[in-house]
Each structure stands twice: as C-alpha cells, then as structure tokens.
Amino acid sequence: MQASQDASDGDCVVIGYTWDGKKLAGSSPVSWTRASRAASTGKSQRSSGSTTSDSLSSGSSFAAAAVVSGPSTKAICTALKQVRKTCPQTFTIVHSPQVSRSARGRLDCFRAGARMLAHDDAAVEQGLRTIMRQFDAAASVPNPSGRVYSCPECGLAGLSEDALHLHFPLYHSMENTHAHDCPICDRRASEFRAFAVHLHNEHGPIEEREPAFPAFAAFSWVICRRPSDGKLLLCHEPAAIAGGKPAYWFPAGRVDEGETFLMAGERETQEEAGIQANVKGVLLFKLEGGLVPRVVLYAEPVEDQTKEQEEGAGGGQRSAAVGTTACIPKSLPDFESCGAVWLDVSELDNLTERDYRGGGTAELYRAVASGELAPLPLDSLSYEALEEMVQRLTKDQDCLMDHWLAEIKRVWALLKEDYPSERLEME
C-alpha cells in the first residue's frame, strides 16, 4: 500500500484503494464499484469458509478509500463530489500542498465531501492503514455476543463494537450527522446529547473514553504560534459542536480532574492538533458568570520533536527547513478534531465569522500575530494561586458553590494586582 501524489500542474488525480490496500484501476468511481463487485463475487465463489475480515471486505461493493490530489481546489472539490455521490461510504483523502495551506480551500474540500486532509505522504499512509483497521478489529477482537453492527449514518456494515467506535468519528466528525438510536445498547437518541459522544464514552475501548468531567468547570484555550515563520495553529472542530461543519478554533478544552490550566492546554494541543507544545505565557483571563474560569494561554511548538538532524555544507549548519517541517499537525480525524493546520495570519482574511466556532477568534489571532496581545509571565504568585485553586477544585466532588465562589473571588483579586485590568474579562 503506497500513497503517491501523481498530479501534474492543472490535473486532478483520483486513486482508489480496495479493502486490502491495493490500487483500483482507473479514476472513475463507477469503474471502482464494478471492479469491487466482480472481485467480491469471485472471492465468495472461491471460498465458502471465509474469515470474518474476508466476509466483511468481500461484502463491500465500493472502494475502501479514494485519494484525490492536485493543485486546484475547484478540481479537487468536483472529484470529491463525484466520489461521494457514487461511493458514499468511501473514505476520501485530499493530498494537496496547495489546499493544505489554504484556509478557505480546506473548508471547501470538507464541504465537497473530504473526510481527511493529509499534510504529507505519511498522513495518507496513516489514513489508509487506519480505515483497514475497522475490519481488522472485527476479526481479531473477541465478541462473545457475536453481534456486528452497521454505522447508523452511512450504513457501512460488519463492524464490531470497537470498529464502530473507530469508524464513526473517523468518517463523520466533519459532517452534520443525524440523531441516531444506539445500535449497541439500544438506547434512544432522546436519551443522550449526541450519538458521537455517547458512542465514544459508553462503548469501545475503555482506555480511549474521556474521563468523567469534574463538577467544577474550568477551560484552557491555547494560541500556538510557530516562531520560525510566525504561523498560527488552528484546529478543525468536529461538526457536531461547531455549527454543523468543521469550523476553525483554538486547541481548547475542559481542565480534567487534578490538572492545571497549563497541563490542560498542552494536553489539548496534542490531542486536537497533534502538536507537542510548551506554554510560554498567559494572554487573557476570562470569568463566565462569576464561576467558570477560562484562561487563554500562549504556546510555541517543540519544533525539533521529529527531526534533529544537522544539514549544510561542511556540516554544523542547522537546516532552515527543520523548524518548519518538524511539527506537522494532525491530519487524521477523530473524536477530538477533524485535523489541524499552521496558517499565516493573512489567510484569515479569506474567512468569515461563520467559519469559526466562536466569535472574536480571528481578532484574537491577529492581535497575537501583530504583537498587540503579548504573552504575560506565568511566574507570578497570583498565577500560581490560580493553578493551585483549579487543581484543588476539580477534585472537589461536594459541589459547594459558595465555597467555589469565595475561592474564585479571592484568586481573581490577586490576579488584578499582578496583571493589567484589560487582560481580565468578566462575562
């Protein structure tokens, strides 16, 4: 299974893959479905005692994946629509440096039917191998009940519980999905907030589920900037929490039990953007309703996390490219996000307010990029008090609101002594 970008200038190349990782002949989705049906008919005639994975793959009368590449967003979107119309269950991957660097192009491709935007060849390989795992899981994971399931959104059949847990965010986190009853536990859609959340936290591998939320709510937001070129890190939020499309947002999330804001911010940047980052300072303190603190942190990537080579004539000179290629963001969609991208601040001019999960996002990024909103130090006594408070209160299961309010007021007063008033916002 080898991914390649075969497009020449002005061309759009579409490569289909079977469930065993082989390339399909031709670039027409109609020809893929015919070939798939012929192959599965032949396989079923040759073997009456197939394994679970054989029966699953042979029953799939469509291409497992399609990789669409080329420099033109318009041509790529046209190809995506054709693939999704003919093969709605096919996993569609866009592999284009031009599109990957375009804030608008990325959203256009998602809207046209892309399920993954790959930054490089390695990401394409990762995507192809991951979709194959759906049926590897069905074949290898013990299933005492003998039950297999179909995806309630796209109808892909023959999935074990673990495979459905993998499949749903992989294929549908970028889509405005319908409300679904759970095919595993038979709970009604009206009994939970969203099927994607229910599936992720109630079924599948226990170690992949989210921890229970602390009673005390606190949130970290991260503005991550790459010093080597000044680019900013943006995530594609899952459509279910971003207005029905994979809108842009910061790496952000709830502080888990016993975490600090800093720990939560670095964890969320890794989970949602695939970037190992170091928090360098604080940008804003926000307080919602007098009870829910949100801290906006400034971070920079650990740029040499994957490449530590020295290059250059005569040795001893570090390659200028190392800093910009060593921290490649996440491409593979999952429960946390639909991927992430480094963007030049000028790319934000091509977006509208509706392209972000929340208001004021572009303004905040621009203020950081221009230096208008510079990071403030984290070594003050008041910031240490804030971190100590959130670690303690996220462990508090007594839900003593009066106690929480008193603690927040105390720490907020300390922050006012150390930080400019315009950096502390009451909402």
PDB file of C-alpha atoms in Angstrom, residues 124-402:
ATOM      1  CA  VAL A 124      -2.047   9.446   3.612  1.00  0.00           C
ATOM      2  CA  GLU A 125      -0.481   6.136   4.643  1.00  0.00           C
ATOM      3  CA  GLN A 126      -1.802   6.613   8.165  1.00  0.00           C
ATOM      4  CA  GLY A 127      -5.305   7.262   6.852  1.00  0.00           C
ATOM      5  CA  LEU A 128      -5.306   4.186   4.623  1.00  0.00           C
ATOM      6  CA  ARG A 129      -3.980   1.915   7.359  1.00  0.00           C
ATOM      7  CA  THR A 130      -6.491   3.255   9.870  1.00  0.00           C
ATOM      8  CA  ILE A 131      -9.546   2.551   7.734  1.00  0.00           C
ATOM      9  CA  MET A 132      -8.292  -1.017   7.201  1.00  0.00           C
ATOM     10  CA  ARG A 133      -8.209  -1.406  10.990  1.00  0.00           C
ATOM     11  CA  GLN A 134     -12.009  -1.262  11.109  1.00  0.00           C
ATOM     12  CA  PHE A 135     -12.247  -4.800   9.808  1.00  0.00           C
ATOM     13  CA  ASP A 136      -9.027  -5.995  11.447  1.00  0.00           C
ATOM     14  CA  ALA A 137     -10.727  -5.101  14.742  1.00  0.00           C
ATOM     15  CA  ALA A 138     -13.854  -7.006  13.789  1.00  0.00           C
ATOM     16  CA  ALA A 139     -11.787 -10.094  13.023  1.00  0.00           C
ATOM     17  CA  SER A 140      -9.413 -10.034  15.990  1.00  0.00           C
ATOM     18  CA  VAL A 141     -11.366  -8.646  18.956  1.00  0.00           C
ATOM     19  CA  PRO A 142     -13.360 -11.282  20.861  1.00  0.00           C
ATOM     20  CA  ASN A 143     -17.090 -10.623  20.546  1.00  0.00           C
ATOM     21  CA  PRO A 144     -18.936 -13.054  22.852  1.00  0.00           C
ATOM     22  CA  SER A 145     -22.357 -11.868  21.693  1.00  0.00           C
ATOM     23  CA  GLY A 146     -21.450 -12.488  18.063  1.00  0.00           C
ATOM     24  CA  ARG A 147     -23.078  -9.180  17.138  1.00  0.00           C
ATOM     25  CA  VAL A 148     -21.820  -6.913  14.406  1.00  0.00           C
ATOM     26  CA  TYR A 149     -23.218  -3.513  13.595  1.00  0.00           C
ATOM     27  CA  SER A 150     -23.842  -1.104  10.756  1.00  0.00           C
ATOM     28  CA  CYS A 151     -22.977   2.568  11.001  1.00  0.00           C
ATOM     29  CA  PRO A 152     -26.297   4.373  11.561  1.00  0.00           C
ATOM     30  CA  GLU A 153     -25.087   7.339   9.484  1.00  0.00           C
ATOM     31  CA  CYS A 154     -23.539   5.820   6.311  1.00  0.00           C
ATOM     32  CA  GLY A 155     -24.631   2.185   6.578  1.00  0.00           C
ATOM     33  CA  LEU A 156     -21.136   0.611   6.480  1.00  0.00           C
ATOM     34  CA  ALA A 157     -21.811  -2.916   7.721  1.00  0.00           C
ATOM     35  CA  GLY A 158     -19.942  -5.669   9.530  1.00  0.00           C
ATOM     36  CA  LEU A 159     -18.417  -3.536  12.295  1.00  0.00           C
ATOM     37  CA  SER A 160     -17.622  -4.813  15.766  1.00  0.00           C
ATOM     38  CA  GLU A 161     -18.232  -2.524  18.750  1.00  0.00           C
ATOM     39  CA  ASP A 162     -14.601  -1.383  18.736  1.00  0.00           C
ATOM     40  CA  ALA A 163     -14.675  -0.924  14.972  1.00  0.00           C
ATOM     41  CA  LEU A 164     -17.811   1.252  15.133  1.00  0.00           C
ATOM     42  CA  HIS A 165     -16.117   3.269  17.893  1.00  0.00           C
ATOM     43  CA  LEU A 166     -13.221   3.879  15.499  1.00  0.00           C
ATOM     44  CA  HIS A 167     -15.369   4.370  12.398  1.00  0.00           C
ATOM     45  CA  PHE A 168     -17.892   6.997  13.449  1.00  0.00           C
ATOM     46  CA  PRO A 169     -15.576   9.935  14.261  1.00  0.00           C
ATOM     47  CA  LEU A 170     -13.130   8.899  11.525  1.00  0.00           C
ATOM     48  CA  TYR A 171     -15.811   9.108   8.819  1.00  0.00           C
ATOM     49  CA  HIS A 172     -18.338  11.548  10.266  1.00  0.00           C
ATOM     50  CA  SER A 173     -16.736  14.076  12.636  1.00  0.00           C
ATOM     51  CA  MET A 174     -16.603  16.546   9.728  1.00  0.00           C
ATOM     52  CA  GLU A 175     -20.289  16.066   8.832  1.00  0.00           C
ATOM     53  CA  ASN A 176     -23.581  17.367  10.189  1.00  0.00           C
ATOM     54  CA  THR A 177     -24.885  13.964  11.237  1.00  0.00           C
ATOM     55  CA  HIS A 178     -28.424  12.948  12.167  1.00  0.00           C
ATOM     56  CA  ALA A 179     -29.703  11.901  15.582  1.00  0.00           C
ATOM     57  CA  HIS A 180     -29.381   8.131  15.980  1.00  0.00           C
ATOM     58  CA  ASP A 181     -30.509   5.457  18.393  1.00  0.00           C
ATOM     59  CA  CYS A 182     -27.572   3.409  19.619  1.00  0.00           C
ATOM     60  CA  PRO A 183     -27.287   0.082  17.762  1.00  0.00           C
ATOM     61  CA  ILE A 184     -25.102  -1.369  20.536  1.00  0.00           C
ATOM     62  CA  CYS A 185     -27.137  -0.744  23.704  1.00  0.00           C
ATOM     63  CA  ASP A 186     -30.441   0.177  22.001  1.00  0.00           C
ATOM     64  CA  ARG A 187     -30.779   3.450  23.907  1.00  0.00           C
ATOM     65  CA  ARG A 188     -32.921   6.039  22.151  1.00  0.00           C
ATOM     66  CA  ALA A 189     -31.436   9.201  20.659  1.00  0.00           C
ATOM     67  CA  SER A 190     -33.559  11.268  23.026  1.00  0.00           C
ATOM     68  CA  GLU A 191     -31.696   9.750  25.993  1.00  0.00           C
ATOM     69  CA  PHE A 192     -28.275  11.270  25.225  1.00  0.00           C
ATOM     70  CA  ARG A 193     -26.869  14.571  23.990  1.00  0.00           C
ATOM     71  CA  ALA A 194     -25.327  13.283  20.753  1.00  0.00           C
ATOM     72  CA  PHE A 195     -24.692   9.827  19.334  1.00  0.00           C
ATOM     73  CA  ALA A 196     -20.996  10.578  18.716  1.00  0.00           C
ATOM     74  CA  VAL A 197     -20.460  11.490  22.383  1.00  0.00           C
ATOM     75  CA  HIS A 198     -22.490   8.529  23.654  1.00  0.00           C
ATOM     76  CA  LEU A 199     -20.609   6.080  21.418  1.00  0.00           C
ATOM     77  CA  HIS A 200     -17.209   7.453  22.396  1.00  0.00           C
ATOM     78  CA  ASN A 201     -17.774   7.458  26.155  1.00  0.00           C
ATOM     79  CA  GLU A 202     -20.060   4.444  26.652  1.00  0.00           C
ATOM     80  CA  HIS A 203     -18.733   1.903  24.135  1.00  0.00           C
ATOM     81  CA  GLY A 204     -15.483   0.714  22.610  1.00  0.00           C
ATOM     82  CA  PRO A 205     -12.084   0.529  24.315  1.00  0.00           C
ATOM     83  CA  ILE A 206     -12.305   1.822  27.882  1.00  0.00           C
ATOM     84  CA  GLU A 207      -8.861   3.430  27.702  1.00  0.00           C
ATOM     85  CA  GLU A 208      -9.974   5.631  24.779  1.00  0.00           C
ATOM     86  CA  ARG A 209     -13.018   7.095  26.541  1.00  0.00           C
ATOM     87  CA  GLU A 210     -12.969  10.552  28.073  1.00  0.00           C
ATOM     88  CA  PRO A 211     -12.617  10.804  31.867  1.00  0.00           C
ATOM     89  CA  ALA A 212     -15.661  11.972  33.773  1.00  0.00           C
ATOM     90  CA  PHE A 213     -15.938  15.752  33.895  1.00  0.00           C
ATOM     91  CA  PRO A 214     -15.158  17.358  37.254  1.00  0.00           C
ATOM     92  CA  ALA A 215     -18.086  19.084  38.924  1.00  0.00           C
ATOM     93  CA  PHE A 216     -16.055  22.301  38.862  1.00  0.00           C
ATOM     94  CA  ALA A 217     -15.767  23.554  35.271  1.00  0.00           C
ATOM     95  CA  ALA A 218     -12.659  25.338  34.024  1.00  0.00           C
ATOM     96  CA  PHE A 219     -11.255  25.649  30.487  1.00  0.00           C
ATOM     97  CA  SER A 220      -7.923  26.225  28.747  1.00  0.00           C
ATOM     98  CA  TRP A 221      -7.609  27.885  25.346  1.00  0.00           C
ATOM     99  CA  VAL A 222      -4.272  27.903  23.536  1.00  0.00           C
ATOM    100  CA  ILE A 223      -2.921  30.284  20.924  1.00  0.00           C
ATOM    101  CA  CYS A 224       0.076  28.428  19.492  1.00  0.00           C
ATOM    102  CA  ARG A 225       2.496  30.327  17.250  1.00  0.00           C
ATOM    103  CA  ARG A 226       5.471  28.890  15.390  1.00  0.00           C
ATOM    104  CA  PRO A 227       8.485  31.216  15.878  1.00  0.00           C
ATOM    105  CA  SER A 228      10.280  30.018  12.738  1.00  0.00           C
ATOM    106  CA  ASP A 229       7.706  31.587  10.401  1.00  0.00           C
ATOM    107  CA  GLY A 230       5.081  33.210  12.648  1.00  0.00           C
ATOM    108  CA  LYS A 231       2.313  30.858  11.549  1.00  0.00           C
ATOM    109  CA  LEU A 232      -0.618  30.145  13.857  1.00  0.00           C
ATOM    110  CA  LEU A 233      -2.102  26.781  14.776  1.00  0.00           C
ATOM    111  CA  LEU A 234      -5.822  26.294  14.078  1.00  0.00           C
ATOM    112  CA  CYS A 235      -7.930  23.173  14.616  1.00  0.00           C
ATOM    113  CA  HIS A 236     -10.990  21.959  12.748  1.00  0.00           C
ATOM    114  CA  GLU A 237     -13.588  21.373  15.456  1.00  0.00           C
ATOM    115  CA  PRO A 238     -15.935  18.391  14.994  1.00  0.00           C
ATOM    116  CA  ALA A 239     -19.061  19.490  13.141  1.00  0.00           C
ATOM    117  CA  ALA A 240     -21.346  18.332  15.962  1.00  0.00           C
ATOM    118  CA  ILE A 241     -20.050  21.105  18.257  1.00  0.00           C
ATOM    119  CA  ALA A 242     -19.208  23.699  15.603  1.00  0.00           C
ATOM    120  CA  GLY A 243     -22.490  24.508  13.900  1.00  0.00           C
ATOM    121  CA  GLY A 244     -22.659  21.521  11.565  1.00  0.00           C
ATOM    122  CA  LYS A 245     -19.277  21.961   9.851  1.00  0.00           C
ATOM    123  CA  PRO A 246     -15.587  21.560  10.824  1.00  0.00           C
ATOM    124  CA  ALA A 247     -15.126  25.213  11.755  1.00  0.00           C
ATOM    125  CA  TYR A 248     -11.804  26.659  12.917  1.00  0.00           C
ATOM    126  CA  TRP A 249     -10.999  27.063  16.600  1.00  0.00           C
ATOM    127  CA  PHE A 250      -8.146  27.095  19.084  1.00  0.00           C
ATOM    128  CA  PRO A 251      -6.818  23.946  20.717  1.00  0.00           C
ATOM    129  CA  ALA A 252      -9.047  24.153  23.770  1.00  0.00           C
ATOM    130  CA  GLY A 253     -10.919  22.088  26.280  1.00  0.00           C
ATOM    131  CA  ARG A 254     -12.001  21.372  29.803  1.00  0.00           C
ATOM    132  CA  VAL A 255      -9.487  21.020  32.629  1.00  0.00           C
ATOM    133  CA  ASP A 256      -9.532  17.418  33.850  1.00  0.00           C
ATOM    134  CA  GLU A 257      -9.506  16.413  37.497  1.00  0.00           C
ATOM    135  CA  GLY A 258      -6.265  17.466  39.206  1.00  0.00           C
ATOM    136  CA  GLU A 259      -4.863  19.296  36.161  1.00  0.00           C
ATOM    137  CA  THR A 260      -3.599  22.865  35.948  1.00  0.00           C
ATOM    138  CA  PHE A 261      -4.607  25.204  33.124  1.00  0.00           C
ATOM    139  CA  LEU A 262      -1.112  24.777  31.703  1.00  0.00           C
ATOM    140  CA  MET A 263      -1.303  20.981  31.781  1.00  0.00           C
ATOM    141  CA  ALA A 264      -4.747  21.011  30.164  1.00  0.00           C
ATOM    142  CA  GLY A 265      -3.612  23.432  27.451  1.00  0.00           C
ATOM    143  CA  GLU A 266      -0.607  21.339  26.455  1.00  0.00           C
ATOM    144  CA  ARG A 267      -2.690  18.149  26.516  1.00  0.00           C
ATOM    145  CA  GLU A 268      -5.434  19.661  24.347  1.00  0.00           C
ATOM    146  CA  THR A 269      -2.877  20.956  21.830  1.00  0.00           C
ATOM    147  CA  GLN A 270      -1.519  17.425  21.493  1.00  0.00           C
ATOM    148  CA  GLU A 271      -4.958  15.786  21.283  1.00  0.00           C
ATOM    149  CA  GLU A 272      -6.668  18.260  18.960  1.00  0.00           C
ATOM    150  CA  ALA A 273      -3.748  19.417  16.810  1.00  0.00           C
ATOM    151  CA  GLY A 274      -1.171  16.636  17.135  1.00  0.00           C
ATOM    152  CA  ILE A 275       1.441  19.160  18.230  1.00  0.00           C
ATOM    153  CA  GLN A 276       3.668  18.919  21.280  1.00  0.00           C
ATOM    154  CA  ALA A 277       3.763  22.463  22.619  1.00  0.00           C
ATOM    155  CA  ASN A 278       5.225  24.367  25.542  1.00  0.00           C
ATOM    156  CA  VAL A 279       3.125  27.054  27.181  1.00  0.00           C
ATOM    157  CA  LYS A 280       5.215  30.223  27.393  1.00  0.00           C
ATOM    158  CA  GLY A 281       2.814  32.775  28.849  1.00  0.00           C
ATOM    159  CA  VAL A 282      -0.744  33.875  29.511  1.00  0.00           C
ATOM    160  CA  LEU A 283      -2.801  36.146  27.255  1.00  0.00           C
ATOM    161  CA  LEU A 284      -6.207  36.575  28.901  1.00  0.00           C
ATOM    162  CA  PHE A 285      -8.183  35.573  31.966  1.00  0.00           C
ATOM    163  CA  LYS A 286     -11.929  35.150  31.433  1.00  0.00           C
ATOM    164  CA  LEU A 287     -14.613  34.541  34.047  1.00  0.00           C
ATOM    165  CA  GLU A 288     -18.071  33.433  32.931  1.00  0.00           C
ATOM    166  CA  GLY A 289     -20.958  34.033  35.301  1.00  0.00           C
ATOM    167  CA  GLY A 290     -18.538  34.610  38.139  1.00  0.00           C
ATOM    168  CA  LEU A 291     -17.930  30.880  38.406  1.00  0.00           C
ATOM    169  CA  VAL A 292     -16.364  29.373  35.247  1.00  0.00           C
ATOM    170  CA  PRO A 293     -12.749  30.446  34.583  1.00  0.00           C
ATOM    171  CA  ARG A 294     -11.237  30.307  31.100  1.00  0.00           C
ATOM    172  CA  VAL A 295      -7.552  31.044  30.645  1.00  0.00           C
ATOM    173  CA  VAL A 296      -6.107  31.868  27.210  1.00  0.00           C
ATOM    174  CA  LEU A 297      -2.500  30.697  27.069  1.00  0.00           C
ATOM    175  CA  TYR A 298       0.309  31.405  24.619  1.00  0.00           C
ATOM    176  CA  ALA A 299       2.359  28.399  23.445  1.00  0.00           C
ATOM    177  CA  GLU A 300       5.048  27.501  20.962  1.00  0.00           C
ATOM    178  CA  PRO A 301       5.698  24.085  19.396  1.00  0.00           C
ATOM    179  CA  VAL A 302       8.571  21.851  20.300  1.00  0.00           C
ATOM    180  CA  GLU A 303       9.784  22.241  16.751  1.00  0.00           C
ATOM    181  CA  ASP A 304      12.505  19.592  16.715  1.00  0.00           C
ATOM    182  CA  GLN A 305      10.263  16.851  18.094  1.00  0.00           C
ATOM    183  CA  THR A 306      10.633  14.654  14.993  1.00  0.00           C
ATOM    184  CA  LYS A 307      13.809  15.874  13.279  1.00  0.00           C
ATOM    185  CA  GLU A 308      17.107  16.526  14.988  1.00  0.00           C
ATOM    186  CA  GLN A 309      19.443  16.413  12.017  1.00  0.00           C
ATOM    187  CA  GLU A 310      22.117  18.909  11.127  1.00  0.00           C
ATOM    188  CA  GLU A 311      22.483  19.833   7.497  1.00  0.00           C
ATOM    189  CA  GLY A 312      24.520  22.205   5.338  1.00  0.00           C
ATOM    190  CA  ALA A 313      27.816  22.468   3.512  1.00  0.00           C
ATOM    191  CA  GLY A 314      30.714  21.495   5.736  1.00  0.00           C
ATOM    192  CA  GLY A 315      28.353  20.352   8.486  1.00  0.00           C
ATOM    193  CA  GLY A 316      27.461  22.211  11.624  1.00  0.00           C
ATOM    194  CA  GLN A 317      24.720  24.287   9.995  1.00  0.00           C
ATOM    195  CA  ARG A 318      21.173  23.533  11.023  1.00  0.00           C
ATOM    196  CA  SER A 319      18.792  23.280   8.099  1.00  0.00           C
ATOM    197  CA  ALA A 320      16.396  26.213   7.791  1.00  0.00           C
ATOM    198  CA  ALA A 321      13.716  23.720   6.815  1.00  0.00           C
ATOM    199  CA  VAL A 322      13.917  21.762  10.044  1.00  0.00           C
ATOM    200  CA  GLY A 323      11.929  24.275  12.048  1.00  0.00           C
ATOM    201  CA  THR A 324       9.033  24.329   9.596  1.00  0.00           C
ATOM    202  CA  THR A 325       8.766  20.604   8.869  1.00  0.00           C
ATOM    203  CA  ALA A 326       9.387  19.092  12.280  1.00  0.00           C
ATOM    204  CA  CYS A 327       5.990  19.960  13.765  1.00  0.00           C
ATOM    205  CA  ILE A 328       3.467  18.693  11.232  1.00  0.00           C
ATOM    206  CA  PRO A 329      -0.089  18.971  12.573  1.00  0.00           C
ATOM    207  CA  LYS A 330      -2.620  16.220  12.844  1.00  0.00           C
ATOM    208  CA  SER A 331      -4.354  15.064   9.654  1.00  0.00           C
ATOM    209  CA  LEU A 332      -6.364  12.031  10.800  1.00  0.00           C
ATOM    210  CA  PRO A 333      -9.849  12.933  12.089  1.00  0.00           C
ATOM    211  CA  ASP A 334     -11.044  11.517  15.390  1.00  0.00           C
ATOM    212  CA  PHE A 335     -13.323  12.368  18.298  1.00  0.00           C
ATOM    213  CA  GLU A 336     -11.150  15.340  19.302  1.00  0.00           C
ATOM    214  CA  SER A 337     -10.937  17.169  15.951  1.00  0.00           C
ATOM    215  CA  CYS A 338     -11.010  16.848  12.167  1.00  0.00           C
ATOM    216  CA  GLY A 339      -7.355  17.853  11.932  1.00  0.00           C
ATOM    217  CA  ALA A 340      -5.269  20.999  12.297  1.00  0.00           C
ATOM    218  CA  VAL A 341      -3.143  23.369  10.239  1.00  0.00           C
ATOM    219  CA  TRP A 342      -0.473  26.055  10.511  1.00  0.00           C
ATOM    220  CA  LEU A 343      -1.758  29.197   8.774  1.00  0.00           C
ATOM    221  CA  ASP A 344      -0.238  32.554   8.002  1.00  0.00           C
ATOM    222  CA  VAL A 345      -2.296  35.314   9.593  1.00  0.00           C
ATOM    223  CA  SER A 346      -3.035  36.697   6.103  1.00  0.00           C
ATOM    224  CA  GLU A 347      -5.024  33.509   5.377  1.00  0.00           C
ATOM    225  CA  LEU A 348      -7.600  34.628   7.931  1.00  0.00           C
ATOM    226  CA  ASP A 349      -8.642  37.387   5.513  1.00  0.00           C
ATOM    227  CA  ASN A 350     -10.238  34.678   3.361  1.00  0.00           C
ATOM    228  CA  LEU A 351     -12.533  33.521   6.166  1.00  0.00           C
ATOM    229  CA  THR A 352     -15.762  34.917   7.593  1.00  0.00           C
ATOM    230  CA  GLU A 353     -17.047  34.931  11.157  1.00  0.00           C
ATOM    231  CA  ARG A 354     -19.164  31.874  10.347  1.00  0.00           C
ATOM    232  CA  ASP A 355     -16.025  29.864   9.560  1.00  0.00           C
ATOM    233  CA  TYR A 356     -15.040  29.864  13.238  1.00  0.00           C
ATOM    234  CA  ARG A 357     -16.652  28.015  16.107  1.00  0.00           C
ATOM    235  CA  GLY A 358     -16.989  31.223  18.128  1.00  0.00           C
ATOM    236  CA  GLY A 359     -16.937  34.968  17.676  1.00  0.00           C
ATOM    237  CA  GLY A 360     -13.785  37.030  18.049  1.00  0.00           C
ATOM    238  CA  THR A 361     -11.460  34.192  17.036  1.00  0.00           C
ATOM    239  CA  ALA A 362      -9.775  35.973  14.130  1.00  0.00           C
ATOM    240  CA  GLU A 363      -9.319  39.161  16.146  1.00  0.00           C
ATOM    241  CA  LEU A 364      -7.564  37.261  18.904  1.00  0.00           C
ATOM    242  CA  TYR A 365      -5.227  35.500  16.458  1.00  0.00           C
ATOM    243  CA  ARG A 366      -4.428  38.797  14.710  1.00  0.00           C
ATOM    244  CA  ALA A 367      -3.700  40.538  17.997  1.00  0.00           C
ATOM    245  CA  VAL A 368      -1.203  37.836  18.936  1.00  0.00           C
ATOM    246  CA  ALA A 369       0.407  37.785  15.481  1.00  0.00           C
ATOM    247  CA  SER A 370       0.881  41.578  15.483  1.00  0.00           C
ATOM    248  CA  GLY A 371       2.293  41.663  18.994  1.00  0.00           C
ATOM    249  CA  GLU A 372      -0.588  43.792  20.230  1.00  0.00           C
ATOM    250  CA  LEU A 373      -1.514  40.998  22.620  1.00  0.00           C
ATOM    251  CA  ALA A 374       1.832  39.878  24.007  1.00  0.00           C
ATOM    252  CA  PRO A 375       2.128  36.956  26.436  1.00  0.00           C
ATOM    253  CA  LEU A 376       2.494  37.821  30.113  1.00  0.00           C
ATOM    254  CA  PRO A 377       4.631  35.827  32.577  1.00  0.00           C
ATOM    255  CA  LEU A 378       3.406  32.765  34.429  1.00  0.00           C
ATOM    256  CA  ASP A 379       5.731  33.092  37.419  1.00  0.00           C
ATOM    257  CA  SER A 380       3.595  35.475  39.490  1.00  0.00           C
ATOM    258  CA  LEU A 381       2.260  34.424  42.883  1.00  0.00           C
ATOM    259  CA  SER A 382      -1.290  35.126  41.704  1.00  0.00           C
ATOM    260  CA  TYR A 383      -0.956  32.787  38.722  1.00  0.00           C
ATOM    261  CA  GLU A 384       0.457  30.085  40.990  1.00  0.00           C
ATOM    262  CA  ALA A 385      -2.569  30.611  43.250  1.00  0.00           C
ATOM    263  CA  LEU A 386      -4.877  30.225  40.250  1.00  0.00           C
ATOM    264  CA  GLU A 387      -3.278  26.934  39.230  1.00  0.00           C
ATOM    265  CA  GLU A 388      -3.368  25.615  42.793  1.00  0.00           C
ATOM    266  CA  MET A 389      -7.045  26.545  43.034  1.00  0.00           C
ATOM    267  CA  VAL A 390      -8.088  24.788  39.819  1.00  0.00           C
ATOM    268  CA  GLN A 391      -6.176  21.631  40.759  1.00  0.00           C
ATOM    269  CA  ARG A 392      -7.938  21.545  44.104  1.00  0.00           C
ATOM    270  CA  LEU A 393     -11.449  22.453  42.969  1.00  0.00           C
ATOM    271  CA  THR A 394     -11.505  19.975  40.074  1.00  0.00           C
ATOM    272  CA  LYS A 395     -11.029  17.272  42.694  1.00  0.00           C
ATOM    273  CA  ASP A 396     -13.913  18.621  44.790  1.00  0.00           C
ATOM    274  CA  GLN A 397     -16.982  16.403  44.447  1.00  0.00           C
ATOM    275  CA  ASP A 398     -19.060  18.181  47.097  1.00  0.00           C
ATOM    276  CA  CYS A 399     -20.316  20.860  44.690  1.00  0.00           C
ATOM    277  CA  LEU A 400     -20.113  23.607  47.305  1.00  0.00           C
ATOM    278  CA  MET A 401     -20.952  26.570  45.084  1.00  0.00           C
ATOM    279  CA  ASP A 402     -20.493  29.150  47.836  1.00  0.00           C
TER     280      ASP A 402
END
